[in-house]
mmCIF file of C-alpha atoms in Angstrom:
data_model
loop_
_atom_site.group_PDB
_atom_site.id
_atom_site.type_symbol
_atom_site.label_atom_id
_atom_site.label_comp_id
_atom_site.label_asym_id
_atom_site.label_seq_id
_atom_site.Cartn_x
_atom_site.Cartn_y
_atom_site.Cartn_z
ATOM 1 C CA MET A 1 -71.320 -139.797 -146.527
ATOM 2 C CA ARG A 2 -74.567 -139.957 -148.751
ATOM 3 C CA PHE A 3 -75.580 -143.574 -148.797
ATOM 4 C CA VAL A 4 -76.577 -146.245 -146.209
ATOM 5 C CA ASP A 5 -73.465 -148.388 -147.189
ATOM 6 C CA GLU A 6 -71.225 -145.499 -146.352
ATOM 7 C CA TYR A 7 -72.752 -145.008 -142.860
ATOM 8 C CA ARG A 8 -72.023 -148.798 -142.183
ATOM 9 C CA ASP A 9 -68.525 -149.009 -143.885
ATOM 10 C CA PRO A 10 -66.587 -151.630 -141.793
ATOM 11 C CA VAL A 11 -63.187 -150.137 -142.667
ATOM 12 C CA ALA A 12 -64.270 -146.683 -141.433
ATOM 13 C CA ALA A 13 -65.999 -148.281 -138.278
ATOM 14 C CA ARG A 14 -62.925 -150.256 -137.355
ATOM 15 C CA ALA A 15 -60.944 -147.077 -137.736
ATOM 16 C CA CYS A 16 -63.250 -145.356 -135.304
ATOM 17 C CA VAL A 17 -62.974 -148.230 -132.828
ATOM 18 C CA ALA A 18 -59.253 -148.022 -132.964
ATOM 19 C CA GLU A 19 -59.281 -144.327 -132.213
ATOM 20 C CA ILE A 20 -61.741 -144.726 -129.378
ATOM 21 C CA ASP A 21 -59.462 -147.381 -127.892
ATOM 22 C CA ARG A 22 -56.355 -145.117 -128.288
ATOM 23 C CA VAL A 23 -57.861 -141.905 -126.710
ATOM 24 C CA ALA A 24 -59.964 -143.666 -124.026
ATOM 25 C CA GLY A 25 -57.258 -145.974 -123.039
ATOM 26 C CA SER A 26 -54.919 -142.997 -122.661
ATOM 27 C CA ILE A 27 -57.534 -141.185 -120.600
ATOM 28 C CA ALA A 28 -58.093 -144.186 -118.447
ATOM 29 C CA GLU A 29 -54.438 -144.609 -117.874
ATOM 30 C CA ALA A 30 -54.125 -140.976 -116.788
ATOM 31 C CA LYS A 31 -57.261 -140.628 -114.670
ATOM 32 C CA GLY A 32 -57.702 -144.297 -113.406
ATOM 33 C CA HIS A 33 -61.266 -144.821 -114.474
ATOM 34 C CA HIS A 34 -63.180 -145.810 -117.594
ATOM 35 C CA LEU A 35 -65.314 -143.417 -119.505
ATOM 36 C CA LYS A 36 -69.267 -143.545 -119.005
ATOM 37 C CA PHE A 37 -71.377 -141.962 -121.766
ATOM 38 C CA MET A 38 -75.235 -141.899 -121.730
ATOM 39 C CA GLU A 39 -77.025 -142.002 -125.003
ATOM 40 C CA VAL A 40 -80.282 -140.024 -124.388
ATOM 41 C CA CYS A 41 -82.381 -141.080 -127.349
ATOM 42 C CA GLY A 42 -84.090 -144.532 -127.511
ATOM 43 C CA GLY A 43 -83.265 -144.587 -131.225
ATOM 44 C CA HIS A 44 -79.525 -144.606 -130.277
ATOM 45 C CA THR A 45 -80.070 -147.644 -127.922
ATOM 46 C CA HIS A 46 -81.620 -149.450 -130.812
ATOM 47 C CA THR A 47 -78.812 -148.762 -133.179
ATOM 48 C CA ILE A 48 -76.144 -149.588 -130.430
ATOM 49 C CA TYR A 49 -77.721 -152.941 -129.853
ATOM 50 C CA LYS A 50 -78.900 -153.811 -133.259
ATOM 51 C CA HIS A 51 -75.398 -153.325 -134.689
ATOM 52 C CA GLY A 52 -73.534 -154.712 -131.666
ATOM 53 C CA ILE A 53 -71.564 -151.479 -131.118
ATOM 54 C CA GLU A 54 -71.328 -152.047 -127.340
ATOM 55 C CA ASN A 55 -69.511 -155.375 -128.063
ATOM 56 C CA VAL A 56 -66.710 -153.704 -130.089
ATOM 57 C CA LEU A 57 -65.980 -150.903 -127.708
ATOM 58 C CA PRO A 58 -62.846 -151.244 -125.404
ATOM 59 C CA PRO A 59 -63.280 -151.830 -121.730
ATOM 60 C CA SER A 60 -62.317 -148.280 -121.192
ATOM 61 C CA VAL A 61 -65.606 -147.104 -122.660
ATOM 62 C CA GLU A 62 -69.026 -147.905 -121.383
ATOM 63 C CA LEU A 63 -72.450 -146.742 -122.539
ATOM 64 C CA VAL A 64 -75.586 -146.462 -120.298
ATOM 65 C CA HIS A 65 -79.088 -145.603 -121.401
ATOM 66 C CA GLY A 66 -81.088 -142.500 -120.623
ATOM 67 C CA PRO A 67 -84.933 -141.538 -120.709
ATOM 68 C CA GLY A 68 -85.114 -140.904 -124.308
ATOM 69 C CA CYS A 69 -87.865 -143.370 -125.207
ATOM 70 C CA PRO A 70 -91.172 -141.415 -125.222
ATOM 71 C CA VAL A 71 -93.190 -144.537 -124.344
ATOM 72 C CA CYS A 72 -90.788 -145.662 -121.496
ATOM 73 C CA VAL A 73 -91.189 -142.558 -119.506
ATOM 74 C CA ILE A 74 -94.969 -142.434 -119.296
ATOM 75 C CA PRO A 75 -95.978 -143.555 -115.846
ATOM 76 C CA MET A 76 -98.670 -146.034 -115.152
ATOM 77 C CA GLY A 77 -101.226 -143.523 -113.712
ATOM 78 C CA ARG A 78 -101.267 -141.662 -116.990
ATOM 79 C CA VAL A 79 -101.958 -144.953 -118.929
ATOM 80 C CA ASP A 80 -104.924 -145.523 -116.319
ATOM 81 C CA ASP A 81 -106.136 -141.944 -116.938
ATOM 82 C CA ALA A 82 -106.093 -142.784 -120.745
ATOM 83 C CA ILE A 83 -107.930 -146.036 -120.145
ATOM 84 C CA ALA A 84 -110.677 -144.243 -118.095
ATOM 85 C CA VAL A 85 -111.192 -141.732 -120.941
ATOM 86 C CA ALA A 86 -111.188 -144.660 -123.500
ATOM 87 C CA LYS A 87 -113.977 -146.311 -121.522
ATOM 88 C CA THR A 88 -116.304 -143.338 -121.421
ATOM 89 C CA PRO A 89 -119.429 -144.163 -123.520
ATOM 90 C CA GLY A 90 -119.526 -142.815 -127.026
ATOM 91 C CA THR A 91 -115.925 -142.232 -127.210
ATOM 92 C CA ILE A 92 -113.339 -143.386 -129.856
ATOM 93 C CA PHE A 93 -109.854 -143.424 -128.328
ATOM 94 C CA THR A 94 -106.849 -143.328 -130.832
ATOM 95 C CA SER A 95 -103.175 -144.149 -129.992
ATOM 96 C CA PHE A 96 -99.980 -145.104 -131.597
ATOM 97 C CA GLY A 97 -99.575 -148.828 -131.474
ATOM 98 C CA ASP A 98 -96.777 -149.114 -128.973
ATOM 99 C CA MET A 99 -98.732 -147.114 -126.462
ATOM 100 C CA MET A 100 -101.499 -149.602 -126.631
ATOM 101 C CA ARG A 101 -99.505 -152.357 -124.949
ATOM 102 C CA VAL A 102 -98.116 -150.275 -122.107
ATOM 103 C CA PRO A 103 -99.369 -151.696 -118.763
ATOM 104 C CA GLY A 104 -101.406 -149.465 -116.527
ATOM 105 C CA GLY A 105 -102.177 -150.425 -113.053
ATOM 106 C CA SER A 106 -104.378 -153.453 -113.985
ATOM 107 C CA GLU A 107 -104.715 -153.495 -117.777
ATOM 108 C CA ASN A 108 -103.551 -151.833 -121.088
ATOM 109 C CA LEU A 109 -105.436 -150.197 -123.792
ATOM 110 C CA LEU A 110 -105.597 -153.351 -125.899
ATOM 111 C CA GLU A 111 -107.277 -155.230 -122.902
ATOM 112 C CA ALA A 112 -109.754 -152.312 -122.524
ATOM 113 C CA LYS A 113 -110.419 -152.628 -126.223
ATOM 114 C CA ALA A 114 -111.158 -156.360 -125.713
ATOM 115 C CA GLN A 115 -113.752 -155.430 -123.113
ATOM 116 C CA GLY A 116 -115.604 -153.176 -125.426
ATOM 117 C CA ALA A 117 -113.898 -149.917 -125.496
ATOM 118 C CA ASP A 118 -113.585 -148.417 -128.995
ATOM 119 C CA VAL A 119 -109.735 -147.969 -129.012
ATOM 120 C CA ARG A 120 -108.026 -147.559 -132.495
ATOM 121 C CA MET A 121 -104.462 -147.415 -133.573
ATOM 122 C CA VAL A 122 -103.402 -144.559 -135.797
ATOM 123 C CA TYR A 123 -100.098 -143.702 -137.546
ATOM 124 C CA SER A 124 -100.522 -139.835 -136.869
ATOM 125 C CA PRO A 125 -102.760 -137.381 -135.176
ATOM 126 C CA LEU A 126 -104.061 -136.375 -138.456
ATOM 127 C CA ASP A 127 -105.492 -139.958 -138.755
ATOM 128 C CA ALA A 128 -107.357 -139.293 -135.508
ATOM 129 C CA LEU A 129 -108.773 -135.935 -136.719
ATOM 130 C CA ARG A 130 -109.963 -137.869 -139.911
ATOM 131 C CA ILE A 131 -111.866 -140.281 -137.659
ATOM 132 C CA ALA A 132 -113.456 -137.211 -135.682
ATOM 133 C CA MET A 133 -114.689 -135.712 -138.949
ATOM 134 C CA ALA A 134 -116.073 -139.083 -140.235
ATOM 135 C CA ASN A 135 -117.879 -139.539 -136.821
ATOM 136 C CA PRO A 136 -119.427 -136.282 -135.883
ATOM 137 C CA ASP A 137 -121.817 -137.992 -133.428
ATOM 138 C CA ARG A 138 -118.793 -139.412 -131.387
ATOM 139 C CA GLU A 139 -116.177 -138.027 -129.215
ATOM 140 C CA VAL A 140 -112.522 -138.787 -130.536
ATOM 141 C CA VAL A 141 -109.587 -138.502 -128.382
ATOM 142 C CA PHE A 142 -105.848 -138.662 -129.437
ATOM 143 C CA PHE A 143 -103.392 -139.989 -127.033
ATOM 144 C CA ALA A 144 -100.423 -137.759 -127.661
ATOM 145 C CA VAL A 145 -97.129 -138.794 -126.411
ATOM 146 C CA GLY A 146 -93.468 -138.086 -127.340
ATOM 147 C CA PHE A 147 -90.718 -135.336 -126.870
ATOM 148 C CA GLU A 148 -90.465 -132.118 -129.150
ATOM 149 C CA THR A 149 -90.102 -134.749 -132.080
ATOM 150 C CA THR A 150 -93.723 -135.501 -132.175
ATOM 151 C CA ALA A 151 -95.151 -132.318 -130.561
ATOM 152 C CA PRO A 152 -95.243 -130.382 -133.835
ATOM 153 C CA SER A 153 -97.445 -132.952 -135.524
ATOM 154 C CA THR A 154 -99.909 -132.705 -132.757
ATOM 155 C CA ALA A 155 -99.943 -128.937 -132.773
ATOM 156 C CA VAL A 156 -100.539 -128.899 -136.665
ATOM 157 C CA THR A 157 -103.395 -131.264 -136.160
ATOM 158 C CA LEU A 158 -105.028 -128.968 -133.521
ATOM 159 C CA LEU A 159 -104.476 -125.946 -135.730
ATOM 160 C CA LYS A 160 -106.280 -127.730 -138.502
ATOM 161 C CA ALA A 161 -109.074 -128.976 -136.154
ATOM 162 C CA LYS A 162 -109.641 -125.205 -134.918
ATOM 163 C CA GLU A 163 -109.563 -124.016 -138.482
ATOM 164 C CA LYS A 164 -112.103 -126.515 -139.652
ATOM 165 C CA GLY A 165 -114.268 -126.086 -136.514
ATOM 166 C CA VAL A 166 -114.251 -129.729 -135.577
ATOM 167 C CA ARG A 167 -116.014 -129.903 -132.067
ATOM 168 C CA ASN A 168 -115.735 -133.582 -131.357
ATOM 169 C CA PHE A 169 -111.926 -133.928 -131.273
ATOM 170 C CA SER A 170 -109.596 -133.628 -128.253
ATOM 171 C CA VAL A 171 -106.169 -134.441 -127.299
ATOM 172 C CA PHE A 172 -104.859 -136.342 -124.065
ATOM 173 C CA CYS A 173 -101.683 -134.613 -123.867
ATOM 174 C CA ASN A 174 -98.548 -136.262 -122.558
ATOM 175 C CA HIS A 175 -95.852 -134.481 -124.650
ATOM 176 C CA VAL A 176 -92.698 -133.949 -122.613
ATOM 177 C CA THR A 177 -89.505 -132.020 -123.114
ATOM 178 C CA ILE A 178 -85.873 -133.119 -123.134
ATOM 179 C CA VAL A 179 -83.863 -130.471 -121.148
ATOM 180 C CA PRO A 180 -85.529 -130.973 -117.544
ATOM 181 C CA PRO A 181 -84.809 -134.784 -117.427
ATOM 182 C CA LEU A 182 -81.356 -134.103 -118.523
ATOM 183 C CA LYS A 183 -80.850 -131.705 -115.535
ATOM 184 C CA ALA A 184 -82.495 -134.239 -113.311
ATOM 185 C CA ILE A 185 -79.985 -136.878 -114.273
ATOM 186 C CA LEU A 186 -77.098 -134.559 -113.995
ATOM 187 C CA GLU A 187 -78.069 -133.652 -110.380
ATOM 188 C CA SER A 188 -78.661 -137.395 -109.386
ATOM 189 C CA PRO A 189 -76.094 -138.337 -106.719
ATOM 190 C CA ASP A 190 -76.030 -142.195 -107.748
ATOM 191 C CA LEU A 191 -74.750 -141.729 -111.292
ATOM 192 C CA ARG A 192 -71.244 -140.904 -112.511
ATOM 193 C CA LEU A 193 -71.306 -139.657 -116.193
ATOM 194 C CA ASP A 194 -68.443 -138.386 -118.440
ATOM 195 C CA GLY A 195 -70.587 -137.155 -121.294
ATOM 196 C CA PHE A 196 -73.663 -137.406 -123.459
ATOM 197 C CA LEU A 197 -74.585 -138.498 -126.978
ATOM 198 C CA GLY A 198 -77.275 -135.947 -127.615
ATOM 199 C CA PRO A 199 -80.717 -136.957 -129.037
ATOM 200 C CA GLY A 200 -80.752 -136.595 -132.892
ATOM 201 C CA HIS A 201 -84.483 -136.557 -133.455
ATOM 202 C CA VAL A 202 -85.283 -134.033 -130.816
ATOM 203 C CA SER A 203 -82.516 -131.810 -131.900
ATOM 204 C CA THR A 204 -83.839 -131.545 -135.478
ATOM 205 C CA VAL A 205 -86.608 -129.517 -133.850
ATOM 206 C CA ILE A 206 -84.895 -127.756 -130.883
ATOM 207 C CA GLY A 207 -81.447 -127.537 -132.199
ATOM 208 C CA ASN A 208 -78.160 -127.696 -130.210
ATOM 209 C CA HIS A 209 -78.523 -124.394 -128.467
ATOM 210 C CA PRO A 210 -80.607 -125.528 -125.426
ATOM 211 C CA TYR A 211 -77.854 -128.061 -124.404
ATOM 212 C CA ARG A 212 -75.130 -125.468 -123.612
ATOM 213 C CA PHE A 213 -76.037 -125.783 -119.897
ATOM 214 C CA VAL A 214 -74.580 -129.229 -119.932
ATOM 215 C CA PRO A 215 -70.988 -128.105 -120.454
ATOM 216 C CA GLY A 216 -71.639 -124.703 -118.975
ATOM 217 C CA VAL A 217 -73.148 -125.556 -115.580
ATOM 218 C CA TYR A 218 -72.257 -129.354 -115.213
ATOM 219 C CA GLY A 219 -68.938 -129.570 -116.910
ATOM 220 C CA LYS A 220 -69.918 -132.469 -119.201
ATOM 221 C CA PRO A 221 -69.470 -132.614 -123.072
ATOM 222 C CA LEU A 222 -72.307 -133.447 -125.309
ATOM 223 C CA VAL A 223 -72.278 -134.536 -128.933
ATOM 224 C CA THR A 224 -75.460 -134.683 -130.885
ATOM 225 C CA ALA A 225 -75.516 -137.823 -132.855
ATOM 226 C CA GLY A 226 -77.253 -139.428 -135.779
ATOM 227 C CA PHE A 227 -78.755 -143.068 -135.983
ATOM 228 C CA GLU A 228 -76.437 -145.031 -138.150
ATOM 229 C CA PRO A 229 -73.493 -147.124 -136.729
ATOM 230 C CA LEU A 230 -70.874 -144.748 -137.898
ATOM 231 C CA ASP A 231 -72.834 -141.787 -136.500
ATOM 232 C CA ILE A 232 -72.603 -143.277 -132.953
ATOM 233 C CA LEU A 233 -68.992 -144.271 -133.306
ATOM 234 C CA GLN A 234 -67.876 -140.926 -134.600
ATOM 235 C CA ALA A 235 -69.742 -139.100 -131.780
ATOM 236 C CA ILE A 236 -67.961 -141.388 -129.167
ATOM 237 C CA VAL A 237 -64.627 -140.434 -130.875
ATOM 238 C CA MET A 238 -65.636 -136.608 -130.543
ATOM 239 C CA LEU A 239 -66.459 -137.121 -126.811
ATOM 240 C CA CYS A 240 -63.250 -138.924 -126.087
ATOM 241 C CA ARG A 241 -61.225 -136.199 -127.974
ATOM 242 C CA GLN A 242 -62.999 -133.454 -126.136
ATOM 243 C CA ILE A 243 -61.970 -134.985 -122.657
ATOM 244 C CA ASP A 244 -58.538 -135.940 -123.882
ATOM 245 C CA GLU A 245 -57.913 -132.365 -125.092
ATOM 246 C CA GLY A 246 -59.453 -130.736 -121.954
ATOM 247 C CA ARG A 247 -62.331 -129.376 -123.905
ATOM 248 C CA CYS A 248 -66.084 -129.425 -122.758
ATOM 249 C CA GLU A 249 -68.425 -128.364 -125.377
ATOM 250 C CA VAL A 250 -71.567 -129.001 -127.317
ATOM 251 C CA GLU A 251 -70.739 -130.502 -130.712
ATOM 252 C CA ASN A 252 -72.900 -131.632 -133.609
ATOM 253 C CA GLN A 253 -72.097 -134.847 -135.291
ATOM 254 C CA TYR A 254 -75.531 -134.986 -136.982
ATOM 255 C CA THR A 255 -74.961 -131.931 -139.152
ATOM 256 C CA ARG A 256 -76.954 -133.346 -142.156
ATOM 257 C CA ALA A 257 -79.962 -132.957 -140.115
ATOM 258 C CA VAL A 258 -79.430 -130.642 -137.072
ATOM 259 C CA VAL A 259 -78.645 -126.942 -137.153
ATOM 260 C CA ASP A 260 -77.861 -124.910 -133.935
ATOM 261 C CA ALA A 261 -81.170 -122.932 -133.950
ATOM 262 C CA GLY A 262 -83.442 -125.893 -134.647
ATOM 263 C CA ASN A 263 -86.511 -125.827 -136.924
ATOM 264 C CA PRO A 264 -88.250 -122.429 -136.419
ATOM 265 C CA LYS A 265 -91.473 -123.556 -138.137
ATOM 266 C CA ALA A 266 -91.850 -126.552 -135.669
ATOM 267 C CA LEU A 267 -90.983 -124.543 -132.621
ATOM 268 C CA GLY A 268 -93.438 -121.831 -133.735
ATOM 269 C CA VAL A 269 -96.463 -124.219 -133.962
ATOM 270 C CA ILE A 270 -95.379 -125.721 -130.587
ATOM 271 C CA ARG A 271 -95.410 -122.290 -129.004
ATOM 272 C CA GLU A 272 -98.817 -121.533 -130.742
ATOM 273 C CA VAL A 273 -100.575 -124.438 -129.194
ATOM 274 C CA PHE A 274 -98.720 -125.533 -125.987
ATOM 275 C CA GLU A 275 -97.319 -124.128 -122.805
ATOM 276 C CA LEU A 276 -95.303 -125.834 -119.955
ATOM 277 C CA ARG A 277 -97.050 -127.672 -117.105
ATOM 278 C CA PRO A 278 -95.961 -126.647 -113.675
ATOM 279 C CA HIS A 279 -94.845 -130.260 -113.061
ATOM 280 C CA PHE A 280 -95.168 -133.798 -114.673
ATOM 281 C CA GLU A 281 -94.396 -137.219 -113.385
ATOM 282 C CA TRP A 282 -91.907 -139.248 -115.187
ATOM 283 C CA ARG A 283 -91.241 -142.846 -114.722
ATOM 284 C CA GLY A 284 -88.234 -143.605 -112.758
ATOM 285 C CA LEU A 285 -87.537 -139.793 -112.281
ATOM 286 C CA GLY A 286 -90.466 -138.763 -110.197
ATOM 287 C CA PHE A 287 -92.032 -135.244 -110.666
ATOM 288 C CA ILE A 288 -89.973 -132.731 -112.556
ATOM 289 C CA SER A 289 -90.853 -129.130 -112.818
ATOM 290 C CA GLN A 290 -91.861 -127.504 -116.260
ATOM 291 C CA SER A 291 -90.877 -130.921 -118.094
ATOM 292 C CA ALA A 292 -94.151 -131.346 -120.056
ATOM 293 C CA LEU A 293 -96.582 -129.542 -122.262
ATOM 294 C CA LYS A 294 -100.282 -128.963 -121.934
ATOM 295 C CA LEU A 295 -102.665 -127.051 -124.302
ATOM 296 C CA ARG A 296 -102.961 -123.286 -124.078
ATOM 297 C CA GLU A 297 -106.127 -121.873 -122.842
ATOM 298 C CA SER A 298 -107.000 -120.858 -126.457
ATOM 299 C CA TYR A 299 -107.055 -124.598 -127.338
ATOM 300 C CA ALA A 300 -109.032 -125.645 -124.210
ATOM 301 C CA ALA A 301 -111.880 -126.940 -126.190
ATOM 302 C CA PHE A 302 -109.625 -129.618 -127.513
ATOM 303 C CA ASP A 303 -108.102 -130.487 -124.018
ATOM 304 C CA ALA A 304 -109.411 -134.115 -123.091
ATOM 305 C CA GLU A 305 -108.269 -133.477 -119.454
ATOM 306 C CA LEU A 306 -110.928 -130.666 -119.370
ATOM 307 C CA LYS A 307 -113.568 -132.533 -121.491
ATOM 308 C CA PHE A 308 -113.535 -135.820 -119.754
ATOM 309 C CA GLU A 309 -113.290 -136.877 -116.057
ATOM 310 C CA VAL A 310 -109.616 -138.055 -115.570
ATOM 311 C CA PRO A 311 -108.954 -139.937 -112.332
ATOM 312 C CA GLY A 312 -105.363 -138.588 -111.983
ATOM 313 C CA VAL A 313 -104.380 -141.321 -109.461
ATOM 314 C CA ARG A 314 -100.658 -142.084 -109.008
ATOM 315 C CA VAL A 315 -99.844 -145.896 -109.420
ATOM 316 C CA ALA A 316 -96.610 -147.323 -108.069
ATOM 317 C CA ASP A 317 -94.603 -149.364 -110.598
ATOM 318 C CA PRO A 318 -94.491 -153.180 -110.002
ATOM 319 C CA LYS A 319 -91.904 -153.987 -107.368
ATOM 320 C CA ALA A 320 -90.158 -156.657 -109.638
ATOM 321 C CA CYS A 321 -89.782 -154.072 -112.590
ATOM 322 C CA GLN A 322 -86.610 -151.974 -112.456
ATOM 323 C CA CYS A 323 -87.499 -149.600 -115.412
ATOM 324 C CA GLY A 324 -86.708 -146.590 -113.436
ATOM 325 C CA GLU A 325 -83.159 -147.599 -112.753
ATOM 326 C CA VAL A 326 -82.725 -148.534 -116.360
ATOM 327 C CA LEU A 327 -84.001 -145.247 -117.574
ATOM 328 C CA LYS A 328 -81.501 -143.499 -115.316
ATOM 329 C CA GLY A 329 -78.639 -145.605 -116.509
ATOM 330 C CA VAL A 330 -78.187 -147.044 -112.908
ATOM 331 C CA ILE A 331 -78.395 -150.560 -114.156
ATOM 332 C CA LYS A 332 -78.082 -152.381 -117.560
ATOM 333 C CA PRO A 333 -81.357 -154.044 -118.813
ATOM 334 C CA TRP A 334 -80.039 -157.669 -118.065
ATOM 335 C CA GLU A 335 -79.485 -156.747 -114.264
ATOM 336 C CA CYS A 336 -83.186 -156.300 -113.849
ATOM 337 C CA LYS A 337 -84.684 -159.315 -111.783
ATOM 338 C CA VAL A 338 -87.395 -160.099 -114.288
ATOM 339 C CA PHE A 339 -85.522 -159.401 -117.664
ATOM 340 C CA GLY A 340 -86.078 -162.121 -120.163
ATOM 341 C CA THR A 341 -88.087 -164.348 -117.689
ATOM 342 C CA ALA A 342 -91.241 -162.727 -116.417
ATOM 343 C CA CYS A 343 -90.778 -159.677 -118.689
ATOM 344 C CA THR A 344 -90.318 -160.266 -122.422
ATOM 345 C CA PRO A 345 -91.541 -158.326 -125.453
ATOM 346 C CA GLU A 346 -94.615 -160.815 -125.602
ATOM 347 C CA THR A 347 -95.409 -160.278 -121.878
ATOM 348 C CA PRO A 348 -93.857 -156.918 -120.976
ATOM 349 C CA ILE A 349 -94.126 -155.742 -117.207
ATOM 350 C CA GLY A 350 -92.257 -152.492 -117.739
ATOM 351 C CA THR A 351 -92.433 -149.858 -120.472
ATOM 352 C CA CYS A 352 -88.719 -150.398 -121.419
ATOM 353 C CA MET A 353 -89.734 -153.773 -122.811
ATOM 354 C CA VAL A 354 -92.705 -152.579 -124.782
ATOM 355 C CA SER A 355 -91.488 -149.985 -127.031
ATOM 356 C CA SER A 356 -89.000 -151.053 -129.896
ATOM 357 C CA GLU A 357 -86.812 -147.990 -128.591
ATOM 358 C CA GLY A 358 -86.899 -149.239 -125.031
ATOM 359 C CA ALA A 359 -83.570 -150.255 -123.741
ATOM 360 C CA CYS A 360 -84.828 -153.670 -122.458
ATOM 361 C CA ALA A 361 -86.549 -154.627 -125.759
ATOM 362 C CA ALA A 362 -83.537 -153.565 -127.756
ATOM 363 C CA TYR A 363 -81.215 -155.628 -125.659
ATOM 364 C CA TYR A 364 -83.699 -158.615 -125.617
ATOM 365 C CA ASN A 365 -84.017 -158.554 -129.358
ATOM 366 C CA TYR A 366 -80.306 -158.012 -130.226
ATOM 367 C CA GLY A 367 -78.067 -158.753 -127.387
ATOM 368 C CA ARG A 368 -79.364 -161.209 -124.779
ATOM 369 C CA PHE A 369 -77.657 -164.185 -126.269
ATOM 370 C CA THR A 370 -74.312 -162.197 -126.396
ATOM 371 C CA LYS A 371 -74.613 -161.609 -122.672
ATOM 372 C CA GLN A 372 -75.401 -165.319 -121.868
ATOM 373 C CA ALA A 373 -72.489 -166.258 -123.885
ATOM 374 C CA THR A 374 -70.099 -164.273 -121.544
ATOM 375 C CA ILE A 375 -71.138 -166.297 -118.618
ATOM 376 C CA PRO A 376 -68.706 -169.191 -117.907
ATOM 377 C CA VAL A 377 -70.004 -172.704 -118.297
ATOM 378 C CA LYS A 378 -68.883 -175.545 -116.006
ATOM 379 C CA VAL A 379 -68.313 -178.711 -117.764
ATOM 380 C CA GLY A 380 -68.078 -182.064 -115.882
#
């Protein structure tokens, strides 16, 4: 397949759905339970809801959503830390747009901006570096978030800042890694999974090799998938066939972008600039050892956590919000008590409703009326 139309070919999609129905139905009949697969990446969640994939799958296959949205997994305490840095006099705080709406304990970055903090939206960390070079009398901080997908761009920016001798630029680093949360989910006692749709974006950087512990240790198949509708359907077919044939492997559906060894240049700049933190707090998953990145000592001059006073206070999520359960795949978005009522994309309570890759926002935008239509209506 080379063009978008081919990735969305209805004839090929119907053939995939028929194959899923045949294989998964046979497995359900033999084992007595339906198959439950987790899509790890928020981009997959977006594709599944946007194209109605969940609605065409047979009852013998269920998709649940994992912690692959980089905005959704940032805990409220780190947002409060970012706001404290942004309010430091003389500071220009830069951030991607979706992070500016993520609620902290009492406010978000946009509200801090309305109160006078100099908070600016950027499209890349290099934009933040350019702001720093244009404002040598101000301290400029970049709010770095994301998995291994975005970490290389932050690393390259820091390499350039060091090369150019920029002294007024720093990074508030919240980059996280994908493997530790996968292990945390696999060891969760309250979730039964039969396999994973592996993250496509992250895998373009780290490759497929790091996932081999999933079948090797936990006995679950994993298929790395792309982001078009046929990518998702073909990956589900591959997962079903592995289970039906008694195989348990890491397979690659996204061969046009992912190679087993990953991207050596991207991995090289990550290793040059970052090292693992001893532990990091994830929304919904708690503290996970060696699951996030921090700047190496050789880049300490660019570390906002060393340059500024960061409160580091832990903040409990709102009781009404169930983002944690959604991120672990324990509940579906519409099962949250505030979904679509108190919590909407315009007035989000939880991070899953803020980001376009969040499961709640994806379902709200593309699927909430479908769910309502399944509820029987009494007439008369």
